[in-house]
Amino acid sequence: MREASTPVLAELAWRRNTTDLLLERVRTAPDSAAFEVRQGPGTELWRSVSATEFHGAVRRLAKGLIAAGVRSGDRVAILADTRYEWAVADFACWFAGAVVVPIYPGSAPSQVAGIVTDAGVHLGLAGTGEQRDLLQAALAAGTLRSWSMDAAETGDLAALAALGAHVSDEELEVRRQHATPDSVATIVYTSGATGEAKGAQITHGNLLHQVLNVAAAYTEVIREGGATVIFLPLAHVLARALQLVCLANGMRIAHLSDPREVVPALARLRPTFLVVVPRVLQKIRAAVAHRAARLGPLWRDAERTAISWGRHLEAAQTSATRPPVALRLRHSGYERLFYRRIRTLFGGQLDYLLSGAAALDPELCRFFRGVGLPVLEGYGLTETCAPLTGNRPGSIRAGWVGTPIPGTTVRIGADGEVLAKGSGVFIGYHGQDTVFPDAFFHTGDVGELDAEGRLRILGRLKEVIVTSTGKTVAPAVWEQAMEQQPLVAHAVMVGESRPFLGGLVLLDRESLQAWAEREGVPELVQLPAAGELIELTHARLRRAVGSIVEVANRRVAKTEQARRFAVLLAGDSLVTPTLKLKRTRLIAQADAIIERLYQRD
């Protein structure tokens, strides 16, 4: 199949812009809990915020923005960690008629300055005083203002809201209705994983389409009374789209900025679904395995049984097959011993996990499904306003990223590139003439469609390797096999115009420390702080990684195997906020290391 489409399930109807989603919720369920807000850093106390209370906070801040000089169409930057005030600021900007320019927390000063300048930002909203100072330094040499979300800071959001006491409800309503479906709602700068960041212009219509149609396609997941925890950066379009979907459909949202706090908080928050990146699932499985390590063979058999059960459930979607008696008995036993305890770690009410932002290993997908936590893998980009395709409940195929979101068409180009068209596709990059050949956006990813219209991503168009012998290799299979192991954070195959293939193996810092403690290698327990790329040459560590390479090599043809490898530890600058590797930057930094791979006898 070369093209697949899914018809629209929900029209925009009377909705003019994203603010209508909040107003509709306030009209239909004013007292419903919209958010769970933490009562101070590190505390386990949370309080509910109703749709009406949130709406009031949004209106007050929007009036403050108007009083501070924000005009319709002005750009307002938000630089903050994931938190409730981010949501208030986002909607307040839209109520004031402004365009939101999110900036990732942790961005370098040069990156902040570049985005502020390119987007033409007029005012900044920051999380902490330090983040406010970073924005302030970038705002036209101090001639424009920025405000902090922290109450302890002078110039906090409460003070900004107080400026708007004289702004009338009528003026606010005129501003709120200023934007149409065709108006730009936000300019989201891509992570720059493959080059310089560009500002994707996403309209109110793009967001509304995604919110309405995702909710209509995923009624088993998006439902009144459900709950989720958002810990992805809200500067990422996936997290913001998720927030809009939940707010519009009566699902409670809790925010956590540190992913390490998520699992301990789940027992209190009890989400019904979570959106995660694959690396988080890998870490959770590794943590469970570490706890069960003393059980040795019993746990390993429980893992194999879960994967087999997940494979059976996948097959049962299309044929009425029953699992073998032995598998049923093993699964029932491990359900009582392990699986229900794993589900309890997630709060005990989790129905689904949604995975995106990077490729999910099929066996990891089957493992979680086998323990009773089905994973719905999806695919999308900033330019497609997050989801472009997604597996549906009851129709999950591990290793595939599902069928097009309603209102979307996916086409496979002559060179295998994934092309996209639909109401969720952005209108172009800020300040650039963006051309969509044949009305399709070219994603840069290579993929294929199955007979049911499901998409599978095979890699990046520019990441195909051609060796000096003329062999063309798509490295994704080998790389994903490597990344199944907890010790490996990322793997990159190299070998363009070389006589054979090599591998760059980037280790997970926490897993490496745990390995070093188990193996009694003290020099690898006290690791240097995250900074520049370093090569690790410890003999015992290289043997351990070599065993992982051997397993991955068995998954591919001999001509597609890594003959040599380097073991590396990377700084945070080489990964995006959603834990994707900045491949181009890594290869540039590792140039000398790569050369040594091909100089050894």
XYZ file of C-alpha atoms in Angstrom:
601
model
C 0.000 0.000 0.000
C 1.347 3.417 -0.950
C -1.286 5.660 0.690
C -3.695 5.479 3.621
C -6.345 7.917 4.818
C -8.735 8.126 7.736
C -11.871 10.266 7.383
C -12.588 13.151 9.748
C -14.614 12.108 12.799
C -15.229 15.576 14.294
C -15.627 18.986 12.667
C -14.671 22.325 14.208
C -18.342 23.447 13.935
C -18.816 26.726 15.861
C -15.403 26.658 17.497
C -13.283 29.630 16.474
C -10.040 29.069 18.394
C -8.542 27.059 21.244
C -10.113 29.239 23.943
C -13.509 27.804 22.991
C -12.389 24.428 24.339
C -12.074 25.898 27.835
C -15.302 27.890 27.627
C -17.179 24.791 26.484
C -15.846 22.840 29.463
C -16.792 25.604 31.909
C -20.318 25.689 30.492
C -20.871 21.928 30.627
C -19.007 20.986 33.827
C -17.955 24.106 35.756
C -17.152 22.294 39.009
C -15.324 19.308 37.503
C -11.691 18.803 38.542
C -9.432 19.951 35.708
C -6.039 19.847 37.446
C -4.276 18.399 40.452
C -1.770 20.973 41.711
C 1.121 20.158 44.005
C 1.278 22.192 47.197
C 4.933 23.129 47.142
C 8.124 21.447 45.827
C 8.665 17.906 47.060
C 5.404 17.708 49.010
C 2.961 14.830 48.627
C -0.015 17.148 49.129
C -2.093 17.921 46.058
C -5.273 19.943 45.596
C -7.893 19.886 42.875
C -8.493 22.883 40.625
C -11.883 23.074 38.944
C -12.521 24.168 35.381
C -14.094 27.380 36.720
C -11.113 28.169 38.974
C -8.701 27.594 36.097
C -10.813 29.771 33.824
C -10.727 32.583 36.396
C -6.933 32.410 36.704
C -6.604 32.475 32.919
C -8.848 35.535 32.559
C -7.014 37.493 35.264
C -3.618 36.817 33.733
C -4.909 37.590 30.229
C -6.091 40.991 31.432
C -2.666 41.549 32.972
C -1.003 40.754 29.655
C -3.253 43.256 27.898
C -2.430 45.896 30.509
C 1.285 45.136 30.077
C 1.002 46.095 26.410
C 0.433 42.756 24.640
C -1.565 43.317 21.452
C -3.432 40.878 19.239
C -0.925 38.799 17.305
C 2.023 39.682 19.559
C 4.417 36.853 20.446
C 4.842 35.881 24.087
C 7.613 33.484 25.093
C 7.125 30.891 27.850
C 10.297 29.431 29.364
C 9.463 27.160 32.303
C 9.525 23.625 33.561
C 6.332 21.579 33.323
C 3.899 23.006 35.903
C 0.310 24.161 36.381
C 1.218 27.819 35.826
C 2.461 26.891 32.340
C -1.109 25.861 31.453
C -2.508 29.110 32.886
C 0.019 31.171 30.924
C -0.654 29.272 27.697
C -4.401 29.920 27.767
C -3.971 33.475 29.068
C -1.892 34.327 26.008
C -4.614 32.971 23.736
C -7.346 34.851 25.650
C -5.291 38.020 25.127
C -5.014 37.260 21.389
C -1.288 36.531 21.542
C 0.853 33.863 19.865
C 2.723 31.542 22.253
C 6.416 30.827 21.668
C 7.471 27.981 23.995
C 11.153 27.574 24.881
C 12.567 24.406 26.385
C 13.854 24.699 29.959
C 17.567 24.102 29.995
C 18.080 25.940 26.703
C 21.417 27.708 26.370
C 21.381 31.528 26.475
C 22.306 31.634 22.775
C 19.346 29.381 21.948
C 16.940 31.512 23.970
C 18.241 34.671 22.316
C 17.973 33.099 18.869
C 14.340 32.079 19.351
C 13.321 35.382 20.946
C 14.897 37.310 18.076
C 13.634 35.082 15.275
C 10.061 35.000 16.577
C 9.961 38.692 17.453
C 8.910 38.089 21.062
C 7.298 41.039 22.891
C 7.038 39.711 26.449
C 8.360 36.764 28.427
C 6.808 34.458 31.035
C 9.292 32.325 32.959
C 9.172 29.667 35.639
C 11.970 30.665 38.007
C 13.854 33.876 38.614
C 16.853 32.410 36.821
C 14.733 31.568 33.779
C 13.212 35.062 33.883
C 16.678 36.607 33.874
C 17.565 34.444 30.870
C 14.516 35.694 29.005
C 15.053 39.267 30.114
C 18.596 39.238 28.750
C 17.251 38.170 25.364
C 14.365 40.657 25.202
C 15.658 43.583 23.157
C 18.442 44.537 25.585
C 15.991 45.022 28.460
C 13.476 47.299 26.730
C 10.777 44.604 27.082
C 9.681 42.801 30.242
C 9.539 39.227 31.517
C 7.716 37.823 34.544
C 8.293 34.857 36.847
C 5.785 32.161 37.870
C 7.384 31.790 41.307
C 5.516 33.744 43.963
C 8.741 34.533 45.816
C 10.058 36.487 42.838
C 9.379 40.160 42.347
C 7.334 40.636 39.213
C 5.525 37.322 39.633
C 2.358 36.342 37.771
C 0.115 37.632 40.547
C 1.602 41.091 40.122
C 1.210 40.851 36.358
C -2.434 39.818 36.747
C -3.016 42.736 39.130
C -2.036 45.168 36.367
C -5.166 44.150 34.492
C -7.715 45.164 37.135
C -8.947 48.004 34.910
C -9.297 45.880 31.742
C -13.001 45.265 31.088
C -14.612 41.911 30.365
C -15.768 43.322 27.040
C -12.236 44.192 25.954
C -11.039 40.739 26.981
C -13.818 39.090 24.988
C -12.874 41.058 21.874
C -9.281 39.882 22.272
C -10.341 36.283 22.915
C -12.322 36.177 19.694
C -9.611 37.824 17.616
C -8.022 34.581 16.391
C -9.695 32.429 13.748
C -8.953 28.794 12.846
C -6.419 30.086 10.309
C -4.575 32.281 12.844
C -1.221 31.161 14.223
C -1.669 29.930 17.806
C 1.928 29.003 18.556
C 5.373 28.966 16.986
C 7.142 25.823 18.182
C 10.846 25.604 17.525
C 12.009 22.130 16.631
C 14.672 20.532 18.783
C 17.383 20.886 16.169
C 18.183 17.140 16.268
C 19.170 17.232 12.592
C 20.172 20.863 12.165
C 19.300 24.403 13.166
C 15.966 24.807 14.939
C 13.104 26.235 12.890
C 9.852 27.718 14.128
C 6.862 25.624 13.066
C 3.745 27.783 12.791
C 0.767 25.882 14.202
C -2.709 27.366 13.840
C -5.706 27.302 16.129
C -7.388 25.132 13.494
C -4.513 22.638 13.634
C -4.883 22.305 17.405
C -8.677 22.154 17.378
C -8.663 19.470 14.696
C -6.224 17.323 16.633
C -8.033 17.726 19.948
C -11.477 16.878 18.558
C -10.428 14.003 16.333
C -8.009 12.331 18.737
C -10.746 12.380 21.373
C -13.235 10.890 18.901
C -10.821 8.140 17.806
C -9.685 7.181 21.322
C -12.880 7.107 23.403
C -11.519 4.174 25.425
C -8.591 6.367 26.514
C -9.942 9.929 26.481
C -12.974 9.838 28.745
C -14.797 11.850 31.372
C -13.374 11.248 34.834
C -10.033 9.942 33.606
C -6.685 11.294 34.730
C -3.117 11.640 33.544
C 0.259 12.975 34.637
C 2.199 15.191 32.248
C 5.942 15.109 32.772
C 7.130 15.760 29.233
C 8.263 19.360 28.651
C 5.245 21.544 27.861
C 7.428 23.276 25.293
C 6.954 20.076 23.253
C 3.850 20.107 21.067
C 2.913 16.559 22.144
C 2.578 17.557 25.800
C 0.547 20.671 24.976
C -1.759 18.792 22.610
C -2.269 16.186 25.336
C -3.122 18.936 27.826
C -5.716 20.400 25.476
C -7.307 17.009 24.815
C -7.588 16.239 28.525
C -8.904 19.663 29.504
C -11.558 19.578 26.784
C -12.745 16.094 27.755
C -12.919 16.166 31.526
C -9.672 14.422 32.423
C -7.673 15.570 35.452
C -4.117 16.688 34.730
C -1.205 16.681 37.162
C 2.180 18.146 36.259
C 5.619 16.934 37.312
C 8.813 18.481 35.981
C 11.167 15.708 37.111
C 10.482 12.290 35.509
C 12.151 10.627 38.519
C 9.241 11.827 40.691
C 6.575 10.254 38.502
C 6.543 6.650 39.738
C 6.451 7.597 43.467
C 3.558 10.019 42.780
C 1.419 7.582 40.776
C -0.068 5.892 43.853
C -1.583 9.261 44.886
C -2.517 10.547 41.421
C -3.821 7.207 40.018
C -3.790 8.071 36.290
C -5.896 6.163 33.783
C -3.340 6.708 31.022
C 0.152 8.100 30.591
C 2.061 9.481 27.622
C 5.687 8.382 27.774
C 8.771 8.123 25.598
C 10.286 4.653 25.000
C 13.307 5.344 27.188
C 10.999 5.754 30.199
C 9.472 2.324 29.543
C 12.934 0.811 29.207
C 13.933 2.282 32.555
C 10.772 1.038 34.271
C 11.293 -2.491 32.974
C 14.948 -2.378 34.023
C 13.989 -1.140 37.510
C 11.492 -3.972 37.924
C 14.078 -6.487 36.731
C 16.593 -5.093 39.221
C 14.126 -5.534 42.095
C 13.440 -9.107 40.981
C 17.106 -9.957 40.354
C 17.288 -12.222 43.422
C 14.606 -14.412 41.835
C 16.851 -14.989 38.810
C 15.378 -17.601 36.431
C 11.841 -17.113 37.790
C 11.748 -13.448 36.761
C 13.347 -14.141 33.389
C 10.634 -16.704 32.694
C 8.000 -14.179 33.818
C 9.401 -11.697 31.267
C 9.335 -14.286 28.492
C 5.793 -15.267 29.465
C 4.603 -11.646 29.355
C 6.093 -11.204 25.885
C 4.496 -14.438 24.683
C 1.156 -13.365 26.142
C 1.452 -9.991 24.426
C 2.205 -11.763 21.154
C -0.878 -13.974 21.647
C -3.118 -10.951 22.322
C -1.821 -9.346 19.141
C -2.603 -12.466 17.093
C -6.043 -12.785 18.712
C -7.050 -9.387 17.244
C -7.398 -10.971 13.818
C -8.094 -14.642 14.601
C -9.971 -16.414 17.377
C -6.964 -18.262 18.730
C -6.571 -19.569 22.268
C -3.212 -19.566 23.998
C -1.632 -22.935 24.804
C -2.609 -24.357 28.187
C 0.964 -24.113 29.490
C 1.120 -20.404 28.578
C -2.226 -19.735 30.262
C -1.066 -21.434 33.447
C 2.270 -19.616 33.529
C 0.622 -16.265 32.853
C -1.945 -16.850 35.599
C 0.780 -17.711 38.090
C 2.950 -14.731 37.212
C -0.123 -12.480 37.276
C -0.442 -13.173 40.999
C 3.295 -13.083 41.631
C 4.520 -10.163 39.471
C 2.180 -8.553 36.963
C -0.410 -7.093 39.327
C 2.415 -5.604 41.408
C 3.810 -3.904 38.311
C 0.404 -2.398 37.587
C 0.232 -1.203 41.193
C 3.428 0.795 40.592
C 1.403 2.842 38.071
C -1.364 3.577 40.577
C -3.567 0.577 39.883
C -5.980 2.342 37.493
C -3.871 2.637 34.355
C -5.693 1.444 31.229
C -3.193 2.428 28.545
C 0.295 3.769 27.969
C 0.786 6.013 24.935
C 4.312 6.033 23.506
C 5.785 8.484 21.033
C 8.776 10.695 20.136
C 11.046 7.718 19.294
C 10.846 4.126 18.080
C 9.543 1.575 20.596
C 11.105 -1.886 20.582
C 8.384 -4.440 19.641
C 9.357 -6.811 22.454
C 9.042 -3.999 24.991
C 5.566 -3.252 23.624
C 4.581 -6.924 23.967
C 6.049 -7.154 27.472
C 3.917 -4.323 28.831
C 0.845 -5.614 27.045
C 1.493 -9.016 28.565
C 1.527 -7.605 32.101
C -1.788 -5.822 31.481
C -0.551 -2.390 30.425
C -1.134 -2.117 26.661
C 1.033 0.423 24.859
C -0.452 2.469 22.018
C 2.484 3.586 19.918
C 2.075 6.607 17.705
C 4.113 8.743 15.349
C 4.205 12.425 14.621
C 6.354 15.521 14.407
C 6.182 19.102 15.584
C 5.100 19.945 12.043
C 2.107 17.576 12.265
C 0.974 19.054 15.573
C 2.031 15.847 17.398
C 0.102 12.721 16.322
C 0.085 11.790 12.650
C -0.659 8.090 13.124
C -1.439 5.867 16.090
C -2.381 2.336 17.060
C -5.916 2.017 18.385
C -7.145 0.036 21.400
C -7.927 -3.471 20.198
C -5.769 -3.006 17.099
C -2.164 -2.891 18.274
C 0.647 -4.173 16.083
C 3.998 -4.060 17.833
C 6.701 -2.357 15.784
C 4.133 -0.359 13.810
C 2.865 3.118 14.669
C -0.742 2.717 13.579
C -3.126 4.202 11.068
C -3.561 7.907 10.225
C -5.322 10.140 12.732
C -8.824 11.079 11.472
C -8.629 13.753 8.787
C -5.120 12.739 7.759
C -3.544 11.086 4.717
C -0.175 9.338 4.795
C 1.608 8.532 1.541
C 4.849 6.659 0.892
C 6.937 8.473 -1.711
C 8.906 6.855 -4.506
C 12.039 6.911 -2.339
C 10.198 5.493 0.689
C 9.752 8.854 2.438
C 6.680 9.314 4.624
C 4.521 12.174 3.325
C 1.631 13.735 5.237
C -1.433 15.826 4.462
C -4.316 16.847 6.701
C -5.845 19.410 9.029
C -3.187 18.789 11.659
C -0.259 19.628 9.369
C 1.310 23.024 10.097
C 1.222 25.955 7.647
C 4.994 26.442 7.351
C 8.112 27.692 9.125
C 8.248 31.183 10.543
C 10.094 33.584 8.271
C 10.497 31.044 5.474
C 8.674 30.194 2.272
C 7.572 26.639 3.027
C 6.548 24.635 -0.029
C 4.591 21.388 0.238
C 5.174 19.483 -3.039
C 1.891 17.940 -4.217
C 0.301 19.421 -1.053
C 2.154 16.874 1.126
C 4.585 17.651 3.928
C 7.812 15.636 3.558
C 8.731 14.223 6.977
C 12.264 13.039 6.192
C 11.428 9.617 7.646
C 11.386 6.373 5.656
C 8.448 4.033 6.169
C 6.035 1.494 4.784
C 2.296 0.798 5.045
C 0.717 -2.600 5.634
C -2.526 -3.859 4.097
C -4.589 -2.237 6.890
C -2.939 1.152 6.418
C -0.653 0.933 9.448
C 2.642 2.760 9.206
C 6.059 1.432 10.161
C 9.036 3.779 10.442
C 12.246 2.309 9.033
C 14.602 5.192 9.761
C 15.563 8.642 8.560
C 15.943 9.269 4.851
C 19.392 10.788 5.419
C 20.499 8.039 7.824
C 20.708 5.230 5.281
C 24.340 4.076 5.109
C 26.073 3.128 1.863
C 29.375 1.324 2.469
C 32.376 1.488 0.142
C 31.335 -1.936 -1.193
C 28.027 -0.490 -2.391
C 25.889 -2.127 0.300
C 22.929 0.014 1.394
C 22.020 -0.449 5.053
C 19.127 0.925 7.127
C 20.660 0.973 10.631
C 17.417 1.191 12.648
C 17.022 -2.573 13.285
C 20.517 -2.947 14.751
C 20.232 0.259 16.735
C 16.887 -0.696 18.248
C 18.218 -4.144 19.175
C 21.087 -2.487 21.032
C 18.791 -0.056 22.840
C 16.715 -2.910 24.287
C 19.411 -3.377 26.901
C 19.192 -1.151 30.026
C 22.916 -0.402 29.879
C 22.558 1.222 26.438
C 20.885 4.614 26.168
C 21.505 5.086 22.430
C 23.275 3.267 19.623
C 24.357 4.709 16.294
C 25.679 2.706 13.375
C 28.366 4.330 11.223
C 30.139 3.283 8.044
C 29.223 5.655 5.233
C 31.748 5.023 2.412
C 33.695 2.703 4.715
C 34.587 -0.947 4.074
C 32.500 -2.211 7.008
C 30.030 -0.998 9.639
C 30.859 0.218 13.112
C 28.839 1.210 16.149
C 28.808 4.069 18.637
C 27.318 2.786 21.891
C 26.226 5.495 24.338
C 25.671 4.147 27.828
C 22.933 5.104 30.262
C 24.646 6.871 33.158
C 22.482 5.419 35.952
C 22.614 1.895 34.540
C 26.379 2.146 34.150
C 26.794 3.152 37.785
C 24.586 0.246 38.890
C 26.602 -2.142 36.689
C 29.892 -0.841 38.112
C 28.684 -1.349 41.686
C 27.535 -4.909 40.945
C 30.744 -5.781 39.133
C 33.039 -4.118 41.642
C 34.535 -1.546 39.287
C 34.899 1.522 41.549
C 36.521 3.706 38.892
C 33.248 3.618 36.937
C 31.012 4.323 39.943
C 32.286 7.866 40.408
C 31.665 9.136 36.916
C 32.527 12.598 35.657
C 29.686 15.106 35.498
C 27.663 15.215 32.295
C 29.660 17.265 29.828
C 31.617 16.489 26.710
C 31.568 13.137 24.941
C 34.065 10.675 26.428
C 35.148 7.192 25.371
C 35.210 4.411 27.995
C 37.894 1.765 27.430
C 37.662 -0.353 30.596
C 38.251 -3.952 29.469
C 35.486 -5.592 31.514
C 32.969 -2.947 30.431
C 33.912 -3.414 26.784
C 33.367 -7.172 27.156
C 29.907 -6.537 28.618
C 29.007 -4.184 25.776
C 30.554 -6.607 23.285
C 28.081 -9.272 24.416
C 25.225 -6.845 23.721
C 26.679 -6.109 20.263
C 26.846 -9.846 19.515
C 23.144 -10.252 20.349
C 22.189 -7.254 18.194
C 24.344 -8.540 15.317
C 22.386 -11.790 15.299
C 19.243 -9.780 14.527
C 20.578 -8.591 11.146
C 22.337 -9.973 8.085
C 26.100 -10.423 8.244
C 26.695 -7.460 5.939
C 24.567 -5.301 8.280
C 26.457 -6.134 11.480
C 28.748 -3.814 13.429
C 32.265 -5.214 13.196
C 33.802 -2.720 15.648
C 32.356 -0.435 18.284
C 33.210 2.371 20.697
C 31.739 2.697 24.191
C 30.786 6.293 24.987
C 29.310 8.476 27.694
C 27.590 11.621 26.491
C 26.512 14.886 28.031
C 22.947 16.168 28.125
C 23.608 18.440 25.152
C 23.456 15.416 22.832
C 19.841 14.526 23.598
C 16.623 16.438 23.062
C 14.169 17.142 25.913
C 12.205 14.056 24.798
C 15.376 11.938 25.091
C 15.982 11.562 21.351
C 19.604 11.540 20.295
C 20.995 14.465 18.307
C 22.539 12.121 15.809
C 24.217 14.632 13.537
C 25.832 16.434 16.469
C 27.044 13.140 17.977
C 28.686 12.012 14.775
C 30.401 15.383 14.427
C 31.725 15.255 17.999
C 32.785 11.623 17.642
C 34.715 12.163 14.396
C 38.101 11.243 15.876
C 36.628 8.207 17.666
C 35.060 6.992 14.419
C 38.371 7.398 12.617
C 40.049 5.177 15.212
C 37.483 2.442 14.582
C 38.793 2.163 11.039
C 42.475 2.537 11.882
C 42.759 -0.468 14.184
C 44.416 -3.591 12.886
